[in-house]
Coordinates of C-alpha atoms and ligand atoms in Angstrom, one line a residue:
X1 CA 9.8 3.5 0.3
X2 CA 9.4 3.9 -3.5
X3 CA 8.8 -0.3 -4.9
X4 CA 11.0 -1.9 -7.7
X5 CA 9.6 -4.5 -10.0
X6 CA 11.5 -6.0 -12.5
X7 CA 10.4 -8.7 -15.0
X8 CA 11.9 -11.2 -17.6
X9 CA 9.1 -13.2 -19.8
X10 CA 6.1 -12.7 -21.5
X11 CA 4.1 -9.6 -21.7
X12 CA 6.3 -7.8 -19.0
X13 CA 4.5 -4.6 -19.2
X14 CA 1.1 -6.1 -17.8
X15 CA 3.2 -7.7 -14.9
X16 CA 5.3 -4.7 -13.8
X17 CA 1.9 -2.5 -13.6
X18 CA 0.4 -5.6 -11.7
X19 CA 3.4 -5.6 -9.5
X20 CA 3.4 -1.9 -9.0
X21 CA -0.1 -2.0 -8.2
X22 CA 0.9 -3.8 -5.2
X23 CA 3.5 -2.1 -4.4
X24 CA 1.7 1.2 -4.5
X25 CA 1.7 1.5 -0.8
X26 CA 5.2 2.1 -0.5
X27 CA 4.5 5.3 -2.3
X28 CA 2.5 7.0 -5.4
X29 CA 4.1 10.3 -6.3
X30 CA 4.9 9.0 -9.9
X31 CA 5.2 6.2 -11.7
X32 CA 7.8 4.9 -14.6
X33 CA 9.0 1.7 -16.5
X34 CA 11.4 0.6 -19.4
X35 CA 10.7 -2.2 -21.1
X36 CA 13.5 -3.4 -23.7
X37 CA 12.9 -4.5 -26.9
X38 CA 15.2 -6.7 -29.4
X39 CA 16.3 -3.6 -30.6
X40 CA 15.2 -0.4 -27.9
X41 CA 14.6 0.6 -25.0
X42 CA 11.0 2.3 -24.6
X43 CA 10.7 4.7 -21.0
X44 CA 7.2 5.5 -20.0
X45 CA 6.4 7.7 -16.9
X46 CA 3.6 9.7 -15.2
X47 CA 3.4 11.8 -12.3
X48 CA 0.7 10.1 -9.4
X49 CA -0.8 6.7 -9.6
X50 CA -0.6 3.5 -11.1
X51 CA -3.8 4.2 -13.3
X52 CA -2.1 7.4 -14.7
X53 CA 0.9 5.3 -16.0
X54 CA -1.1 2.4 -17.0
X55 CA -2.9 5.0 -19.6
X56 CA 0.3 5.1 -21.8
X57 CA 1.7 2.1 -21.3
X58 CA 0.8 0.0 -24.9
X59 CA -0.9 -3.4 -24.5
X60 CA 0.9 -6.7 -25.5
X61 CA 4.2 -5.3 -26.7
X62 CA 6.9 -7.8 -28.0
X63 CA 9.2 -6.6 -25.0
X64 CA 10.9 -9.4 -22.9
X65 CA 12.4 -8.1 -20.4
X66 CA 11.4 -4.8 -18.7
X67 CA 11.5 -2.7 -14.9
X68 CA 9.5 -0.6 -13.2
X69 CA 9.3 2.1 -10.1
X70 CA 6.1 3.5 -8.0
X71 CA 8.0 6.6 -6.0
X72 CA 7.7 8.5 -2.7
X73 CA 9.6 11.2 -3.7
X74 CA 12.8 12.1 -1.3
X75 CA 14.9 14.2 -4.0
X76 CA 13.1 16.3 -6.3
X77 CA 9.4 17.4 -7.0
X78 CA 6.8 14.7 -7.7
X79 CA 6.8 15.4 -11.4
X80 CA 7.6 13.0 -14.9
X81 CA 11.5 14.1 -14.9
X82 CA 12.0 13.3 -11.5
X83 CA 10.1 9.7 -12.3
X84 CA 12.2 6.2 -12.6
X85 CA 13.7 4.5 -14.2
X86 CA 16.8 6.9 -14.6
X87 CA 19.0 6.4 -17.6
X88 CA 22.7 6.8 -18.4
X89 CA 23.6 9.9 -20.7
X90 CA 24.0 7.2 -23.8
X91 CA 20.4 6.0 -22.9
X92 CA 21.5 2.3 -22.7
X93 CA 21.4 1.8 -19.3
X94 CA 18.2 2.2 -17.3
X95 CA 18.1 2.1 -13.2
X96 CA 15.3 2.1 -10.9
X97 CA 16.0 2.3 -6.9
X98 CA 14.3 2.1 -3.4
X99 CA 16.2 3.8 -1.2
X100 CA 18.6 6.7 -0.5
X101 CA 22.4 7.4 -1.8
X102 CA 23.8 9.6 1.1
X103 CA 27.0 10.5 -0.8
X104 CA 25.2 11.2 -4.2
X105 CA 26.4 15.1 -4.2
X106 CA 29.7 13.7 -4.2
X107 CA 29.5 11.1 -6.7
X108 CA 27.7 13.9 -8.6
X109 CA 30.4 16.5 -8.3
X110 CA 32.9 14.0 -9.7
X111 CA 30.7 12.7 -12.8
X112 CA 30.1 16.1 -13.6
X113 CA 34.2 16.9 -13.8
X114 CA 34.2 14.0 -16.0
X115 CA 31.9 15.4 -18.1
X116 CA 28.5 14.0 -17.0
X117 CA 25.4 16.1 -16.9
X118 CA 22.1 15.6 -15.0
X119 CA 18.5 16.0 -16.4
X120 CA 16.9 15.2 -12.5
X121 CA 17.4 16.2 -9.0
X122 CA 17.1 12.3 -7.7
X123 CA 20.4 10.5 -6.7
X124 CA 19.0 7.5 -8.4
X125 CA 20.2 9.4 -11.6
X126 CA 23.6 9.1 -10.3
X127 CA 23.2 5.5 -10.4
X128 CA 23.0 5.5 -13.8
X129 CA 25.8 7.6 -14.6
X130 CA 28.4 5.8 -12.4
X131 CA 27.7 2.4 -14.4
X132 CA 28.3 3.7 -17.4
X133 CA 30.9 5.6 -16.3
X134 CA 32.6 2.2 -15.0
X135 CA 31.5 0.5 -18.4
X136 CA 33.1 2.7 -20.6
X137 CA 36.7 0.6 -19.0
X138 CA 35.5 -2.9 -18.0
X139 CA 32.7 -4.6 -20.0
X140 CA 32.9 -7.1 -17.2
X141 CA 29.3 -5.8 -15.7
X142 CA 29.5 -7.9 -12.4
X143 CA 32.5 -6.1 -12.0
X144 CA 31.1 -2.7 -12.5
X145 CA 28.4 -3.6 -10.2
X146 CA 30.6 -4.4 -7.9
X147 CA 32.7 -1.1 -8.5
X148 CA 29.4 0.7 -8.2
X149 CA 27.6 -0.3 -5.2
X150 CA 31.3 0.1 -3.2
X151 CA 30.8 3.9 -4.3
X152 CA 27.6 4.4 -3.2
X153 CA 26.8 5.0 0.5
X154 CA 23.0 4.6 1.7
X155 CA 20.5 2.4 0.9
X156 CA 19.3 0.9 -2.0
X157 CA 17.3 -1.7 -3.7
X158 CA 18.1 -2.0 -7.4
X159 CA 17.1 -3.2 -11.0
X160 CA 19.0 -2.2 -13.5
X161 CA 18.8 -3.2 -17.6
X162 CA 21.0 -2.5 -20.4
X163 CA 19.4 -2.1 -23.7
X164 CA 21.7 -4.4 -25.5
X165 CA 21.7 -7.3 -22.9
X166 CA 19.2 -9.8 -22.1
X167 CA 18.5 -10.0 -18.5
X168 CA 18.1 -7.8 -15.2
X169 CA 20.9 -6.8 -12.9
X170 CA 20.4 -6.1 -9.0
X171 CA 21.7 -5.2 -6.4
X172 CA 20.5 -4.7 -2.2
X173 CA 21.5 -2.4 1.1
X174 CA 19.2 -1.7 3.6
X175 CA 16.1 -1.7 1.3
X176 CA 13.9 -4.8 0.5
X177 CA 14.6 -6.8 -2.2
X178 CA 13.3 -10.1 -3.2
X179 CA 14.1 -12.6 -6.6
X180 CA 11.5 -15.5 -7.6
X181 CA 11.5 -17.4 -10.9
X182 CA 9.1 -20.1 -12.3
X183 CA 10.4 -22.0 -15.8
X184 CA 12.4 -19.4 -17.6
X185 CA 10.6 -16.2 -16.4
X186 CA 12.4 -14.1 -13.8
X187 CA 10.5 -11.3 -11.1
X188 CA 12.2 -9.1 -9.3
X189 CA 10.2 -6.8 -6.5
X190 CA 10.6 -5.0 -3.0
X191 CA 7.4 -7.1 -2.0
X192 CA 7.2 -11.1 -1.7
X193 CA 3.5 -10.2 -2.6
X194 CA 4.7 -9.1 -6.2
X195 CA 4.8 -13.0 -6.6
X196 CA 1.5 -14.5 -5.7
X197 CA 0.4 -16.3 -8.4
X198 CA 4.1 -16.2 -10.3
X199 CA 6.1 -18.5 -8.2
X200 CA 5.3 -20.8 -5.5
X201 CA 9.0 -19.7 -3.6
X202 CA 11.2 -16.9 -3.7
X203 CA 15.4 -15.8 -3.2
X204 CA 16.2 -13.2 -0.1
X205 CA 18.5 -11.2 -1.4
X206 CA 21.0 -10.5 1.7
X207 CA 22.6 -6.6 2.5
X208 CA 25.7 -6.1 0.4
X209 CA 24.9 -8.8 -2.4
X210 CA 24.1 -8.2 -6.1
X211 CA 23.3 -10.3 -9.4
X212 CA 21.9 -10.9 -12.8
X213 CA 19.2 -12.8 -13.9
X214 CA 18.2 -13.9 -16.9
X215 CA 15.7 -16.9 -18.6
X216 CA 19.0 -19.1 -18.0
X217 CA 18.9 -18.1 -14.2
X218 CA 19.7 -16.2 -11.5
X219 CA 23.1 -15.2 -10.1
X220 CA 24.4 -14.3 -7.2
X221 CA 27.7 -12.3 -5.9
X222 CA 29.0 -11.2 -2.6
X223 CA 32.0 -9.0 -3.7
X224 CA 33.0 -10.8 -6.7
X225 CA 32.5 -14.5 -5.3
X226 CA 29.7 -16.1 -6.8
X227 CA 27.0 -17.4 -4.1
X228 CA 24.7 -19.4 -3.2
X229 CA 21.1 -18.5 -1.8
X230 CA 18.6 -21.0 -1.0
X231 CA 14.9 -20.4 -1.9
X232 CA 12.3 -20.0 0.6
X233 CA 8.5 -21.2 0.1
X234 CA 6.1 -18.5 -0.9
X235 CA 3.7 -18.7 2.3
X236 CA 1.6 -15.7 2.0
X237 CA -1.8 -16.6 3.1
X238 CA -5.0 -14.7 1.4
X239 CA -3.8 -11.6 -0.9
X240 CA -6.1 -9.1 0.1
X241 CA -8.9 -7.9 -2.1
X242 CA -11.4 -5.2 -1.2
X243 CA -14.5 -7.8 -1.6
X244 CA -17.7 -5.7 -1.2
X245 CA -15.7 -2.8 0.4
X246 CA -14.9 0.3 -1.5
X247 CA -11.6 1.3 0.8
X248 CA -9.3 -0.9 2.1
X249 CA -9.0 1.4 5.3
X250 CA -12.5 0.0 5.8
X251 CA -12.2 -3.4 4.8
X252 CA -9.1 -3.6 7.0
X253 CA -10.9 -2.0 10.5
X254 CA -13.7 -4.3 9.7
X255 CA -11.1 -7.3 9.8
X256 CA -10.1 -6.5 13.6
X257 CA -12.4 -8.8 15.4
X258 CA -10.5 -11.8 13.0
X259 CA -7.1 -10.7 13.8
X260 CA -8.1 -10.6 17.7
X261 CA -9.5 -14.2 16.9
X262 CA -6.1 -15.3 15.1
X263 CA -3.9 -13.9 18.1
X264 CA -5.8 -16.0 20.7
X265 CA -6.0 -19.1 18.2
X266 CA -2.1 -18.4 17.4
X267 CA -1.2 -18.0 21.0
X268 CA -3.3 -20.5 22.5
X269 CA -0.1 -23.1 21.1
X270 CA 2.1 -23.7 23.3
X271 CA 4.6 -23.7 20.6
X272 CA 3.9 -19.9 19.8
X273 CA 3.3 -19.1 23.1
X274 CA 6.2 -19.9 24.8
X275 CA 8.9 -17.7 23.5
X276 CA 10.8 -16.8 26.4
X277 CA 11.8 -20.8 26.9
X278 CA 15.7 -20.9 27.2
X279 CA 16.1 -17.2 27.4
X280 CA 17.1 -15.9 30.8
X281 CA 15.4 -12.5 31.2
X282 CA 15.5 -12.2 34.6
X283 CA 18.3 -9.7 34.7
X284 CA 16.6 -7.7 32.5
X285 CA 16.1 -4.3 34.5
X286 CA 14.5 -1.7 31.9
X287 CA 12.7 -2.3 28.5
X288 CA 12.5 0.0 25.8
X289 CA 9.8 0.1 23.3
X290 CA 10.6 1.7 19.7
X291 CA 8.1 2.4 16.9
X292 CA 7.2 4.9 14.4
X293 CA 3.6 6.3 14.1
X294 CA 1.0 4.5 14.6
X295 CA 3.4 1.8 16.1
X296 CA 4.6 4.2 18.2
X297 CA 1.5 5.0 19.5
X298 CA 1.2 1.4 20.6
X299 CA 4.7 1.2 22.4
X300 CA 3.3 4.3 24.4
X301 CA -0.1 1.7 25.3
X302 CA 2.7 -1.3 25.6
X303 CA 4.9 0.3 27.9
X304 CA 2.1 1.2 30.2
X305 CA 1.1 -2.5 30.0
X306 CA 4.5 -3.7 30.7
X307 CA 4.8 -1.4 34.3
X308 CA 1.4 -2.9 35.2
X309 CA 1.9 -6.7 34.4
X310 CA 5.7 -7.1 35.0
X311 CA 6.3 -4.0 37.5
X312 CA 9.9 -3.1 35.4
X313 CA 10.8 0.3 34.3
X314 CA 9.5 0.7 30.6
X315 CA 9.5 3.4 28.0
X316 CA 8.8 4.4 24.3
X317 CA 10.3 6.0 22.0
X318 CA 10.1 7.5 18.6
X319 CA 12.7 5.4 16.2
X320 CA 14.3 8.4 15.1
X321 CA 14.7 10.1 18.1
X322 CA 15.9 7.2 20.1
X323 CA 18.9 7.0 17.6
X324 CA 20.6 10.3 19.1
X325 CA 19.2 9.9 22.3
X326 CA 21.4 9.2 25.5
X327 CA 19.0 6.3 25.8
X328 CA 21.0 3.8 28.2
X329 CA 21.4 0.3 26.5
X330 CA 23.0 -2.3 27.8
X331 CA 23.2 -6.3 28.1
X332 CA 20.1 -5.8 31.0
X333 CA 17.6 -3.5 28.4
X334 CA 15.1 -5.4 26.2
X335 CA 14.4 -3.4 23.3
X336 CA 10.9 -4.3 21.9
X337 CA 10.6 -2.7 18.3
X338 CA 6.7 -2.3 17.2
X339 CA 6.7 -2.6 13.3
X340 CA 3.5 -3.4 11.4
X341 CA 6.1 -3.7 7.9
X342 CA 8.9 -4.9 9.7
X343 CA 10.9 -2.7 7.2
X344 CA 10.6 0.8 8.4
X345 CA 14.3 2.6 8.6
X346 CA 14.1 4.2 11.6
X347 CA 12.7 1.7 13.6
X348 CA 15.8 -0.8 11.7
X349 CA 18.3 1.2 12.6
X350 CA 17.3 1.7 16.7
X351 CA 17.2 -2.2 16.3
X352 CA 20.9 -2.3 14.9
X353 CA 21.7 0.4 17.8
X354 CA 19.9 -1.9 20.2
X355 CA 22.0 -5.0 18.6
X356 CA 25.4 -2.8 19.4
X357 CA 25.0 -2.3 22.4
X358 CA 23.8 -6.0 23.7
X359 CA 20.4 -5.8 24.3
X360 CA 17.9 -8.7 24.3
X361 CA 15.8 -7.5 21.1
X362 CA 12.0 -8.4 20.7
X363 CA 10.1 -7.8 17.6
X364 CA 6.3 -7.3 17.3
X365 CA 5.4 -7.1 13.6
X366 CA 2.9 -8.4 11.6
X367 CA 5.3 -8.9 7.8
X368 CA 6.6 -12.2 9.1
X369 CA 9.1 -12.2 6.1
X370 CA 10.3 -8.3 7.4
X371 CA 14.0 -7.9 8.1
X372 CA 12.8 -7.1 11.8
X373 CA 10.9 -10.7 12.6
X374 CA 14.0 -12.4 11.0
X375 CA 16.5 -10.4 13.3
X376 CA 15.7 -9.9 16.5
X377 CA 16.1 -12.4 19.4
X378 CA 12.9 -13.4 19.7
X379 CA 9.7 -12.1 17.2
X380 CA 5.7 -12.5 18.2
X381 CA 3.7 -12.0 14.7
X382 CA 0.7 -9.8 15.3
X383 CA -1.4 -12.0 13.5
X384 CA -3.4 -9.3 11.1
X385 CA -3.0 -10.6 7.8
X386 CA -2.3 -8.1 4.9
X387 CA -2.9 -4.1 5.7
X388 CA -2.9 -1.9 2.4
X389 CA -4.4 1.0 3.9
X390 CA -1.8 3.7 4.7
X391 CA -3.5 4.4 8.1
X392 CA -2.8 1.6 10.0
X393 CA -6.0 0.8 11.4
X394 CA -6.0 -3.4 12.5
X395 CA -2.6 -3.6 12.6
X396 CA -2.8 -1.1 15.6
X397 CA -5.5 -3.2 17.9
X398 CA -3.4 -6.6 16.7
X399 CA 0.1 -4.9 18.4
X400 CA -2.1 -3.3 21.6
X401 CA -3.3 -7.6 22.1
X402 CA -0.1 -9.2 21.3
X403 CA 1.9 -6.1 23.3
X404 CA -0.7 -7.0 25.9
X405 CA 0.1 -10.8 25.7
X406 CA 3.8 -10.1 25.7
X407 CA 3.3 -8.2 28.8
X408 CA 1.6 -10.8 30.5
X409 CA 4.3 -13.6 29.2
X410 CA 7.1 -11.3 31.0
X411 CA 5.4 -10.8 34.3
X412 CA 5.1 -14.7 34.2
X413 CA 8.6 -15.3 33.7
X414 CA 9.5 -12.2 36.9
X415 CA 7.3 -14.6 38.8
X416 CA 3.6 -12.9 38.4
X417 CA 0.8 -14.5 38.5
X418 CA -1.0 -14.3 35.1
X419 CA -2.6 -15.4 32.5
X420 CA -1.3 -14.0 29.6
X421 CA -4.1 -14.4 27.2
X422 CA -7.2 -13.9 29.9
X423 CA -7.2 -9.6 28.6
X424 CA -7.7 -10.4 24.8
X425 CA -10.0 -13.5 25.3
X426 CA -12.2 -10.7 27.6
X427 CA -11.4 -8.4 24.5
X428 CA -12.6 -10.9 22.1
X429 CA -15.8 -11.6 23.7
X430 CA -16.6 -8.2 24.2
X431 CA -15.9 -6.8 21.2
X432 CA -18.1 -4.9 18.9
X433 CA -17.6 -2.1 16.0
X434 CA -19.8 0.5 18.2
X435 CA -22.8 2.7 16.7
X436 CA -21.5 3.0 13.5
X437 CA -24.6 5.7 12.8
X438 CA -22.8 8.1 15.7
X439 CA -19.6 7.9 14.0
X440 CA -20.7 8.9 10.8
X441 CA -23.2 11.5 12.5
X442 CA -19.9 12.8 14.2
X443 CA -17.9 12.4 10.9
X444 CA -20.4 14.4 9.1
X445 CA -19.6 17.6 12.0
X446 CA -15.7 17.3 11.8
X447 CA -15.6 18.0 8.0
X448 CA -16.0 21.4 8.3
X449 CA -13.2 21.8 10.9
X450 CA -9.5 22.8 9.7
X451 CA -8.8 22.1 13.5
X452 CA -9.6 19.9 16.7
X453 CA -8.8 19.3 20.0
X454 CA -8.3 16.1 21.9
X455 CA -7.7 15.8 25.8
X456 CA -6.7 12.6 28.0
X457 CA -4.9 11.0 30.7
X458 CA -2.9 8.5 30.9
X459 CA -3.9 5.4 28.1
X460 CA -6.7 7.9 26.7
X461 CA -4.4 10.7 26.0
X462 CA -2.2 7.9 23.8
X463 CA -5.5 6.9 22.0
X464 CA -6.0 10.8 21.6
X465 CA -2.8 10.5 19.9
X466 CA -4.0 7.7 17.3
X467 CA -7.2 8.8 16.6
X468 CA -5.5 12.2 15.7
X469 CA -3.1 10.4 13.3
X470 CA -5.8 9.1 11.7
X471 CA -7.7 11.9 11.4
X472 CA -5.0 14.1 10.0
X473 CA -3.9 11.4 7.9
X474 CA -7.1 10.9 6.3
X475 CA -8.7 13.8 6.1
X476 CA -6.0 16.4 6.4
X477 CA -7.1 18.3 9.4
X478 CA -5.0 19.8 12.1
X479 CA -5.7 18.1 14.7
X480 CA -3.5 18.5 18.1
X481 CA -3.7 16.6 21.3
X482 CA -3.3 17.7 24.7
X483 CA -2.8 16.3 28.5
X484 CA -5.9 17.5 29.8
X485 CA -4.7 18.5 33.0
X486 CA -1.9 20.8 30.3
X487 CA -4.8 22.9 28.9
X488 CA -4.5 25.6 31.3
X489 CA -0.7 25.9 30.7
X490 CA -1.1 27.6 27.6
X491 CA -3.7 26.2 25.2
X492 CA -6.5 27.4 26.6
X493 CA -5.2 30.7 24.5
X494 CA -6.0 28.9 21.0
X495 CA -9.7 28.0 22.5
X496 CA -13.2 30.2 20.8
X497 CA -16.3 29.3 20.3
X498 CA -15.6 27.8 16.8
X499 CA -13.4 25.2 18.6
X500 CA -14.5 21.6 18.9
X501 CA -12.7 19.6 21.9
X502 CA -13.0 15.8 22.4
X503 CA -12.4 14.9 25.6
X504 CA -11.3 11.3 25.8
X505 CA -12.9 9.8 29.5
X506 CA -12.9 5.7 29.7
X507 CA -10.6 5.6 32.9
X508 CA -12.8 5.9 36.1
X509 CA -10.0 6.7 38.0
X510 CA -9.3 10.1 36.1
X511 CA -12.7 10.8 34.7
X512 CA -13.6 13.4 36.9
X513 CA -10.7 15.7 36.7
X514 CA -10.4 15.2 32.7
X515 CA -14.1 16.3 32.0
X516 CA -13.9 19.0 34.7
X517 CA -10.4 19.7 32.3
X518 CA -13.3 20.1 29.3
X519 CA -15.4 22.6 31.6
X520 CA -12.0 24.9 31.5
X521 CA -12.5 25.0 28.1
X522 CA -16.4 25.1 27.5
X523 CA -15.9 28.4 29.8
X524 CA -13.8 29.8 27.3
X525 CA -16.8 28.6 24.2
X526 CA -15.8 25.8 23.0
X527 CA -17.8 23.1 22.1
X528 CA -17.4 19.3 24.0
X529 CA -17.5 16.2 22.4
X530 CA -17.1 13.4 25.5
X531 CA -16.1 10.2 24.5
X532 CA -16.4 7.6 27.8
X533 CA -17.5 4.5 28.3
X534 CA -19.6 5.3 31.3
X535 CA -23.1 6.9 31.7
X536 CA -23.9 9.9 32.6
X537 CA -26.8 11.4 33.8
X538 CA -29.3 12.8 31.6
X539 CA -28.3 16.5 33.4
X540 CA -24.7 15.6 33.1
X541 CA -25.0 14.6 29.7
X542 CA -26.6 18.1 28.8
X543 CA -23.0 19.8 29.4
X544 CA -21.8 17.9 26.0
X545 CA -22.2 18.8 22.3
X546 CA -22.2 15.1 21.4
X547 CA -21.3 12.0 23.4
X548 CA -19.6 8.6 22.0
X549 CA -19.9 5.6 24.0
X550 CA -18.4 3.0 23.7
X551 CA -18.2 -0.6 26.0
X552 CA -16.4 -0.6 29.4
X553 CA -14.0 -3.5 29.0
X554 CA -12.2 -2.8 32.2
X555 CA -8.8 -4.0 31.5
X556 CA -6.0 -2.3 29.6
X557 CA -7.1 -3.3 26.0
X558 CA -10.2 -0.6 26.7
X559 CA -7.7 1.2 24.0
X560 CA -8.6 -1.0 21.6
X561 CA -12.4 -0.8 22.1
X562 CA -11.6 2.8 22.0
X563 CA -9.8 3.5 18.8
X564 CA -11.7 1.7 16.3
X565 CA -15.1 4.4 16.7
X566 CA -11.8 6.4 15.5
X567 CA -10.6 4.8 12.7
X568 CA -14.7 4.5 11.6
X569 CA -14.8 8.4 12.2
X570 CA -11.5 9.1 10.3
X571 CA -12.7 6.9 7.2
X572 CA -15.9 8.6 6.8
X573 CA -14.2 12.5 7.4
X574 CA -12.1 11.6 5.1
X575 CA -14.9 10.4 2.4
X576 CA -16.7 13.4 3.2
X577 CA -14.1 15.7 2.5
X578 CA -13.5 13.8 -0.9
X579 CA -10.2 12.3 -0.1
X580 CA -9.2 8.6 -1.0
X581 CA -8.0 7.3 2.7
X582 CA -6.3 4.6 1.3
X583 CA -4.0 6.9 -0.6
X584 CA -3.7 9.7 1.5
X585 CA -1.3 12.7 -0.1
X586 CA 2.3 12.6 0.8
X587 CA 2.6 9.4 2.8
X588 CA 3.6 5.6 2.3
X589 CA 2.9 2.8 4.1
X590 CA 6.0 1.2 4.4
X591 CA 8.8 4.0 4.9
X592 CA 12.0 2.7 4.3
X593 CA 14.2 5.8 4.0
X594 CA 15.3 7.6 7.3
Ligands
G6P601 C1 4.2 5.3 8.1 C2 2.5 4.7 7.9 C3 2.0 4.6 9.2 C4 2.7 3.5 10.6 C5 4.4 4.0 10.1 C6 5.0 3.1 11.0 O1 4.2 6.5 9.1 O2 2.0 5.5 7.1 O3 0.7 4.0 8.9 O4 2.2 3.2 11.5 O5 4.7 4.1 8.7 O6 5.2 1.7 9.9 P1 5.8 0.3 10.5 O7 5.5 -0.7 9.3 O8 7.2 0.6 11.4 O9 4.3 0.3 11.7

């Protein structure tokens, strides 16, 4: 979380603000920049979104160097004092940081003993003071940086400037950081999307590497040795803009069909679908799917697809839990990491654990230059295109589509007769966005609710979980999910005549049972909203307060047809409540802290 950007060149204030806007998906609690002039360094900080910072940063300054930060608060409340950049006591050093310094209290205590005072609650201020402390006795900044990062435990992407020096120092460990140059201008950023329009190639920075950039070039160091880093062509495709949409969330929902088309095109190529070529997976006896948030919900459905298509023992885990459970991973285990960003810290930590235990790792990712995509044994891109809105939408549908292909491929390898692309092609033929007016009407009803219940069985339950997450994230409604059969084991106590219960019933094998569970809630006064793909007789329909009907697909990608309406309902509920669905309070899109 948090985004950092640095720039050496003309109009750094403009470039930094533009870069920070592109990084806002990483947090928007506060923002700040430091600009270095020939004789001074100025700091600008503001609470909230970049647009607040923009109001206080002067235009057309004579500065040539600057660093900037957009924050998702971890240590200390989101206010101006805790906003980055943080400075040393002599105000000569300014630091922006993404990550968490786990031993900052220990370092702070030592620095306190050496006479340093702290003005903020952040871990980052410790870094600024540590640099100042080492620099007092050693004016070789490369050696100072080496000492500084050797003292830090945890994750960091750092941009550092000194008011008397004409460059930017940087360092990275377990938080993304990239650098690019164009002529004698240099840019440093948490995400290569900042380089779009600036450079044609960029330099990835490996964990533990640090360096120094000036107008004359970029130097990289590992310990105290200079190292060469090869540039990579910048290949981003279209950077997302709103076009005629008011919000990225709605635009991205309506890009779902294109994502499915991209997936079919990509995986129809022999070279792209033959991911397992040269790999022997015959000894694999269990598969673990791991993700966070929306990606975890995709994992639940992915595990189900694999059980059905390959007959393998498959389970889904929340990444932050997987690390602390006795998860039985060995060289007969396949671990499938699902992540839109490919940078989620908990997912990366689970990946490391899987590797340490000898598992075969598969990444299902959207961001193809991400850490996960680069390091897994094989990776399946989900081809959804850039996703900006915090609430993941098209990426979820794309994850399900690719998980379905993945499950088919594993099945094929294990001797099951299947066409891995069959379900996705059928989904594409059948796909539509449903009856938007019905969804809007429901969103009008939901806006007045403080809490909601969603129930279902099997895949319907997993989709209820994802629908519930969308509603929570974008509308702040306390939406709860229960297995339909579990209502009577306690949860009915919560039901009264003000309660709305949404029943997900798109599986004909359990339709009647699920609807009977809803009846139990109705008998206690609840208003039942039915979400189904089946026709009901007029008499049956009368049992429900409201019915939403979607198309019936007849394979496990029914889940895609089922989730899109809820993404749209969540969007309009959010709009009805006056919330910006692209930037819900307290959240960020890429969660790079554990
Ligand atoms: C955050 C985002 C969610 C996302 C989750 C996992 O919580 O707000 O939208 O599902 O992280 O992110 P990933 O990039 O790993 O899919």
